[in-house]
Coordinates of C-alpha atoms in Angstrom, one line a residue:
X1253 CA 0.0 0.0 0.0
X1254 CA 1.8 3.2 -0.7
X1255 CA 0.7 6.9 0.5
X1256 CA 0.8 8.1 4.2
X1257 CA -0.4 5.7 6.9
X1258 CA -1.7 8.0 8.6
X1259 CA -2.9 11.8 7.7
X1260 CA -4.2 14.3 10.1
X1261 CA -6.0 17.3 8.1
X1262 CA -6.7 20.9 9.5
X1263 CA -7.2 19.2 13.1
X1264 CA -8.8 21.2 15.8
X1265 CA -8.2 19.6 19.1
X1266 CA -9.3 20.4 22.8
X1267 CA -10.4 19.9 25.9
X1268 CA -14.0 21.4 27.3
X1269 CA -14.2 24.0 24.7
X1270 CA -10.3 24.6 25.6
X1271 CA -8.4 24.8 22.3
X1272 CA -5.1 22.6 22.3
X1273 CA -3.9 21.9 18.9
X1274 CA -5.4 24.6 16.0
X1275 CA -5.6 23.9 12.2
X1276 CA -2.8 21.2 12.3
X1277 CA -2.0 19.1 9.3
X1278 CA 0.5 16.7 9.7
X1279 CA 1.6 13.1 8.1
X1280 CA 2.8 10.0 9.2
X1281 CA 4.8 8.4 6.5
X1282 CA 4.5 4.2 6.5
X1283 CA 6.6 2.2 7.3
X1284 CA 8.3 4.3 9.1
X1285 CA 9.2 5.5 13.1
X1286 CA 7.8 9.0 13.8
X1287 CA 8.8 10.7 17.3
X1288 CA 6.4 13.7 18.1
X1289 CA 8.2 15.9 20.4
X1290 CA 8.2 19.5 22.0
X1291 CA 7.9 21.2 25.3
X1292 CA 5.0 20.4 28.2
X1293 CA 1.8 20.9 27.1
X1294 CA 2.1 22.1 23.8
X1295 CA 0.0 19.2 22.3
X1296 CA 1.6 16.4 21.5
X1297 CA -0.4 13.8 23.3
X1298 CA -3.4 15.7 22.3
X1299 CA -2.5 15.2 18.8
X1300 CA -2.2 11.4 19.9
X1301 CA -5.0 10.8 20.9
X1302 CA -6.3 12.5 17.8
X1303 CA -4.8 10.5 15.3
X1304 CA -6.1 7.2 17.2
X1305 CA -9.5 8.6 17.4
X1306 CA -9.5 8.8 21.4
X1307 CA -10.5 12.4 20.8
X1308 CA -13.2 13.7 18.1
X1309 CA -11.7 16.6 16.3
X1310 CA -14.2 19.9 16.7
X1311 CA -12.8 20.5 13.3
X1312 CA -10.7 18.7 10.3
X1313 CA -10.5 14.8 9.9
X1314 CA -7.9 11.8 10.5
X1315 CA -7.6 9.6 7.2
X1316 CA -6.2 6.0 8.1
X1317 CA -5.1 4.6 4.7
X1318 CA -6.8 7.2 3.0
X1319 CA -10.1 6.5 5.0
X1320 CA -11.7 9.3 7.2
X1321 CA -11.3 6.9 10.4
X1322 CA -14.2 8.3 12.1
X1323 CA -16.4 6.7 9.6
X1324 CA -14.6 3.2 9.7
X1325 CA -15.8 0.9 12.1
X1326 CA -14.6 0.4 15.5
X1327 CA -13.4 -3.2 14.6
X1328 CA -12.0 -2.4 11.0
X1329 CA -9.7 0.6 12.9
X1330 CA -8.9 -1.8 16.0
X1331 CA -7.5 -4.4 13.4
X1332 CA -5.0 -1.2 11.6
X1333 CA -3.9 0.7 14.4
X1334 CA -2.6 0.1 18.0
X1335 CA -2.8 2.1 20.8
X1336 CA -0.5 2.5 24.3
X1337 CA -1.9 6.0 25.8
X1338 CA -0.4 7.6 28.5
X1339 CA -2.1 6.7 31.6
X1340 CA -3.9 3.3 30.9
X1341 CA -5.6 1.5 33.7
X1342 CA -6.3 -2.2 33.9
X1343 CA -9.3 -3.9 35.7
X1344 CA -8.7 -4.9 39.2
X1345 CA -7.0 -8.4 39.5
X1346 CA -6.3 -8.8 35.6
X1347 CA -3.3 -10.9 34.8
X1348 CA -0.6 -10.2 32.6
X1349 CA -1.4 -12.4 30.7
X1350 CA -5.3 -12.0 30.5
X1351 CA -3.6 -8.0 29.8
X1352 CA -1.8 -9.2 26.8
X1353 CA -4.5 -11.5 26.0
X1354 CA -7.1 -8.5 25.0
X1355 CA -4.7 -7.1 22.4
X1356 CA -6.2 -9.6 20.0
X1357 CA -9.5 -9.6 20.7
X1358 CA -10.1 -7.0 17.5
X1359 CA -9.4 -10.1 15.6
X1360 CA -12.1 -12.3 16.7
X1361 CA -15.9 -12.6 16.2
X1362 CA -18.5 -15.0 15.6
X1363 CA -16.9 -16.9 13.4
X1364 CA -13.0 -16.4 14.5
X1365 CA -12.1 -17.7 17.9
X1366 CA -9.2 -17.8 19.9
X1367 CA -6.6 -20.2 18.4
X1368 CA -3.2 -21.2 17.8
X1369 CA -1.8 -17.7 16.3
X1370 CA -3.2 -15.9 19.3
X1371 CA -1.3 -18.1 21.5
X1372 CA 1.9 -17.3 19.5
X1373 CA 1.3 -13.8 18.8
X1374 CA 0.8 -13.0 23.1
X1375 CA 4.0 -15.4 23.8
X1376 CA 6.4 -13.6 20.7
X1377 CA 4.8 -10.3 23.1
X1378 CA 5.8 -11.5 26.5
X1379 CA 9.3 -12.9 25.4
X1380 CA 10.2 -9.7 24.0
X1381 CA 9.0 -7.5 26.5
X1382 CA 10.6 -9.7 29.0
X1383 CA 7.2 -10.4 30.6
X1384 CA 6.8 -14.3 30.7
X1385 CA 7.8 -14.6 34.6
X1386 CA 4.8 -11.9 35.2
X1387 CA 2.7 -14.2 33.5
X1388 CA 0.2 -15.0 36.3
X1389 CA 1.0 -11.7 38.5
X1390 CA -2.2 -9.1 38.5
X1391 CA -1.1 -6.3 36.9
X1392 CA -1.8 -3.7 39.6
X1393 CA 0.6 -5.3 41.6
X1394 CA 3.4 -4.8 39.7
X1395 CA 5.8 -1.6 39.9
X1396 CA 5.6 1.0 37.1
X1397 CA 8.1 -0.8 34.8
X1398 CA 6.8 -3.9 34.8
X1399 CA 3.0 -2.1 34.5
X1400 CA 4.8 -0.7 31.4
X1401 CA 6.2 -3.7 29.9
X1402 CA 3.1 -5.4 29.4
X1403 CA 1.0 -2.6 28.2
X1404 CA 3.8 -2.5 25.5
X1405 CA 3.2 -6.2 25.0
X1406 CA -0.3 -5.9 24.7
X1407 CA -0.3 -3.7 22.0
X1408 CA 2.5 -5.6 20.3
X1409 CA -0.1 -8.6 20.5
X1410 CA -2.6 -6.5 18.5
X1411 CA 0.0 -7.3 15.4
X1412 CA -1.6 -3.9 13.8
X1413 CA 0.0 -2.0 10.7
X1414 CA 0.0 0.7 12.7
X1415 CA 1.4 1.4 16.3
X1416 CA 0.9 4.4 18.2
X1417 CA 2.3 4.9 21.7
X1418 CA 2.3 7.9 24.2
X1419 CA 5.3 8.4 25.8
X1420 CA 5.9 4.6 26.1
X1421 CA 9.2 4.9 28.0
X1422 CA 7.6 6.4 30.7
X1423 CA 8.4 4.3 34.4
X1424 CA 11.4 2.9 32.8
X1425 CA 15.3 2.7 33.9
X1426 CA 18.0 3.6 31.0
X1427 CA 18.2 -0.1 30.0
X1428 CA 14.2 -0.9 29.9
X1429 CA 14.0 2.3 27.7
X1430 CA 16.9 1.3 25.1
X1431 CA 15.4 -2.1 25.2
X1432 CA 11.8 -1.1 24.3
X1433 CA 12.8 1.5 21.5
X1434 CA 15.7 -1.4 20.2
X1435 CA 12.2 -3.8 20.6
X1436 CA 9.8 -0.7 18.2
X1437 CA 12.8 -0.7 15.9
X1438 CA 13.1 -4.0 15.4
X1439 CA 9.1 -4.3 14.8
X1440 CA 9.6 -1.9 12.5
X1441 CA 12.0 -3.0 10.6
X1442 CA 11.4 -6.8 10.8
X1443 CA 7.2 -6.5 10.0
X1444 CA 7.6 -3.0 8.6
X1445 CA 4.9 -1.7 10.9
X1446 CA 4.2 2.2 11.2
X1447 CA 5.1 3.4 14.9
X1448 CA 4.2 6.8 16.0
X1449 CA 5.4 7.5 19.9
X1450 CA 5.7 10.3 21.7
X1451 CA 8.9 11.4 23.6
X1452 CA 10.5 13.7 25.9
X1453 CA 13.6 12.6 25.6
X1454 CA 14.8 14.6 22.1
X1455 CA 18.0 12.6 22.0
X1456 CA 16.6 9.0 22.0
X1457 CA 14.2 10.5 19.1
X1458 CA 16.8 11.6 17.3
X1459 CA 18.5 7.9 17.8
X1460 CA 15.6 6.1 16.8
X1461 CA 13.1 8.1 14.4
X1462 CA 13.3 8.1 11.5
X1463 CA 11.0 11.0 11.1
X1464 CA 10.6 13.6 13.5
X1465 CA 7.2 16.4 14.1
X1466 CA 8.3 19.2 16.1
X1467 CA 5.5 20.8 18.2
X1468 CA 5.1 24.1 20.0
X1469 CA 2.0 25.9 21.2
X1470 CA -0.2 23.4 19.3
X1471 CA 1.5 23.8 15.6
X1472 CA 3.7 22.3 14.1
X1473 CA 7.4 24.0 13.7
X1474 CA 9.4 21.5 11.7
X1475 CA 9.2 18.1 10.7
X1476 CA 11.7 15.7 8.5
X1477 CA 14.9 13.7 9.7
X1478 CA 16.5 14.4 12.8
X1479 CA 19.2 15.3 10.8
X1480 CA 17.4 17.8 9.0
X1481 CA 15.5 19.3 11.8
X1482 CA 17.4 19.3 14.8
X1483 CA 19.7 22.7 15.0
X1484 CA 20.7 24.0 18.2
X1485 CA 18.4 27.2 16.4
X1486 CA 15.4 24.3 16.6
X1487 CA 16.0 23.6 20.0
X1488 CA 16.2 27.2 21.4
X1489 CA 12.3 27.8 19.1
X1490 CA 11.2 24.9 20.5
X1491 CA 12.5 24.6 23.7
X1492 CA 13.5 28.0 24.8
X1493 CA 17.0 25.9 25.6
X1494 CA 20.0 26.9 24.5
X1495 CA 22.4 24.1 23.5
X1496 CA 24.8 22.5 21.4
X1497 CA 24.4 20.1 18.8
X1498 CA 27.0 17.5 18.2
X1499 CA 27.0 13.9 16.5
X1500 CA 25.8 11.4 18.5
X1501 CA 28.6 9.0 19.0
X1502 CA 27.2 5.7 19.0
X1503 CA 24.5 6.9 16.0
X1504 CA 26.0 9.8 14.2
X1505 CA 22.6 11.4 14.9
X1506 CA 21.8 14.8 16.7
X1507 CA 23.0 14.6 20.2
X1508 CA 22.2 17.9 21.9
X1509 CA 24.1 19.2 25.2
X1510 CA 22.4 21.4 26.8
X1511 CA 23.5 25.0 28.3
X1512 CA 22.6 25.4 31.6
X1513 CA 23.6 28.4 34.1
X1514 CA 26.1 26.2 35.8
X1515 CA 28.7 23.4 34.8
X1516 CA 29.9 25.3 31.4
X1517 CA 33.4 26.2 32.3
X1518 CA 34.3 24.0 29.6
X1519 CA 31.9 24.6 26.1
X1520 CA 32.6 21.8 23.0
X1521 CA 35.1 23.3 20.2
X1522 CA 38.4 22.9 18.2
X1523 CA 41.0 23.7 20.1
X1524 CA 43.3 27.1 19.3
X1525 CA 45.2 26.8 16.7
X1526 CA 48.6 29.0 18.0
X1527 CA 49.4 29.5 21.8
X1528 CA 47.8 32.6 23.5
X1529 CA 50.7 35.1 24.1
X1530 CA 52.1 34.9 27.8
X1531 CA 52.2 38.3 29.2
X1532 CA 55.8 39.2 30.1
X1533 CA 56.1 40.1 33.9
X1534 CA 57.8 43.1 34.7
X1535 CA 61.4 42.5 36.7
X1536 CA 60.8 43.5 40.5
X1537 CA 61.8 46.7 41.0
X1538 CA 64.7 46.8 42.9
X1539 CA 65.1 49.6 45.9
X1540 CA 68.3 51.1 46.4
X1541 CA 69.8 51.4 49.8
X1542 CA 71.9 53.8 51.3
X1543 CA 75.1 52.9 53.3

């Protein structure tokens, strides 16, 4: 299928008549990994939730595949496009597994029951998310990573074109978060499947997107490869931080530094070329003394 996954066309988004995102048109190339990013509050979860049609544009329209989504049916969307939003809250006593479990009930109905590729597709979920040994624990027992780790392997479960996920790093040390983006990239890149996310982090989106939508205030500023985007002139816009903007070591891709007011005694840059002069110091002055 070729064209954008996903399309979002003069969106209007809020909240109780409060206006969050305003005349927005953004797209979500396929087969891709998109990272939204920008400052608190300026929409990009909003604009989530939008796109997954969680939140009923007062103006505008989402096209999934070229289809206004709000006229698909519930099931037809649920079998395209994946969800992980922000905040999501299990019933009380669920298992992990019974969690992981519901990510494939879009693909049943009367005539489609459970069988043996919904037993492989929630164990390849588990294994990967490193949530097998929580099998049979209740979910609202378990701390914030583990809570997050198979949410993740729920919507992996779905086994949708699609994949959007709200800030699904969130609750997680340094190693759970490399290991879930290395697990999205992988998805990507393995079943080709479209992943939209959400991050704060700008330097783990600039690692692992491919396509970046910078947000502020509700609009879009810049979108394209981190590489293309990212300036330490982006980053001030965007950000009000100033920084510097150097290769990423490990990826070659954007790694900014950022400038605070303390700590900068010592700012990235080539070295002088020729020696700074030495002032001479005058010879002491020597008194003269009488006999």
């Amino acid at each position: 299928m070729t064209g954008d996954a996903l399309a979002g066309q003069g969106l209007r988004l809020g909240y109780d008549g409060r206006e969050v995102v305003r005349d927005l048109t953004v797209a979500i190339p396929r087969g891709v990994i998109t990272a939204i990013v920008g400052p608190n509050a300026c929409g990009k979860s909003t604009l989530l939730r939008g796109l997954a049609r969680l939140l009923v544009p007062d103006a505008g329209r989402v096209l999934l595949d070229g289809r206004d989504i709000h006229a698909m049916p519930t099931r037809a969307v649920a079998t395209r496009l994946g969800i992980l939003p922000q905040h999501p809250i299990a019933p009380e006593g669920l298992t992990v597994t019974d969690l992981v479990g519901r990510g494939r009930h879009p693909h049943h109905g009367w005539l489609r029951r459970w069988g043996a590729d919904d037993d492989r597709a929630v164990a390849d979920a588990m294994r990967v998310t490193s949530t097998l040994d929580l099998a049979e624990r209740p979910v609202d027992e378990l701390s914030g990573g583990q809570r997050q780790r198979a949410w993740i392997a729920m919507a992996l479960a779905q086994r949708t074109g699609v994949l959007l996920l709200d800030e699904p790093t969130t609750y997680l040390d340094v190693t759970h978060q490399v290991e879930v983006l290395d697990l999205l990239t992988d998805l990507n890149r393995t079943d080709g499947t479209t992943i939209v996310m959400v991050l704060h982090d700008l330097n783990l989106a600039c690692r692992y997107a491919d396509h970046l939508i910078a947000l502020r205030d509700g609009e879009v500023v810049a979108t394209g490869t981190p590489s293309d985007v990212v300036t330490r002139d982006l980053v001030a816009d965007v950000f009000d931080l100033p920084s510097v903007v150097v290769p990423d070591p490990v990826s070659g891709t954007p790694l900014i530094v950022p400038i605070g007011r303390h700590h900068t005694e010592v700012l990235p840059g080539p070295p002088p070329t020729t020696a700074l002069p030495v002032p001479e110091l005058a010879e002491p002055r020597r008194e003269s003394r009488s006999e």
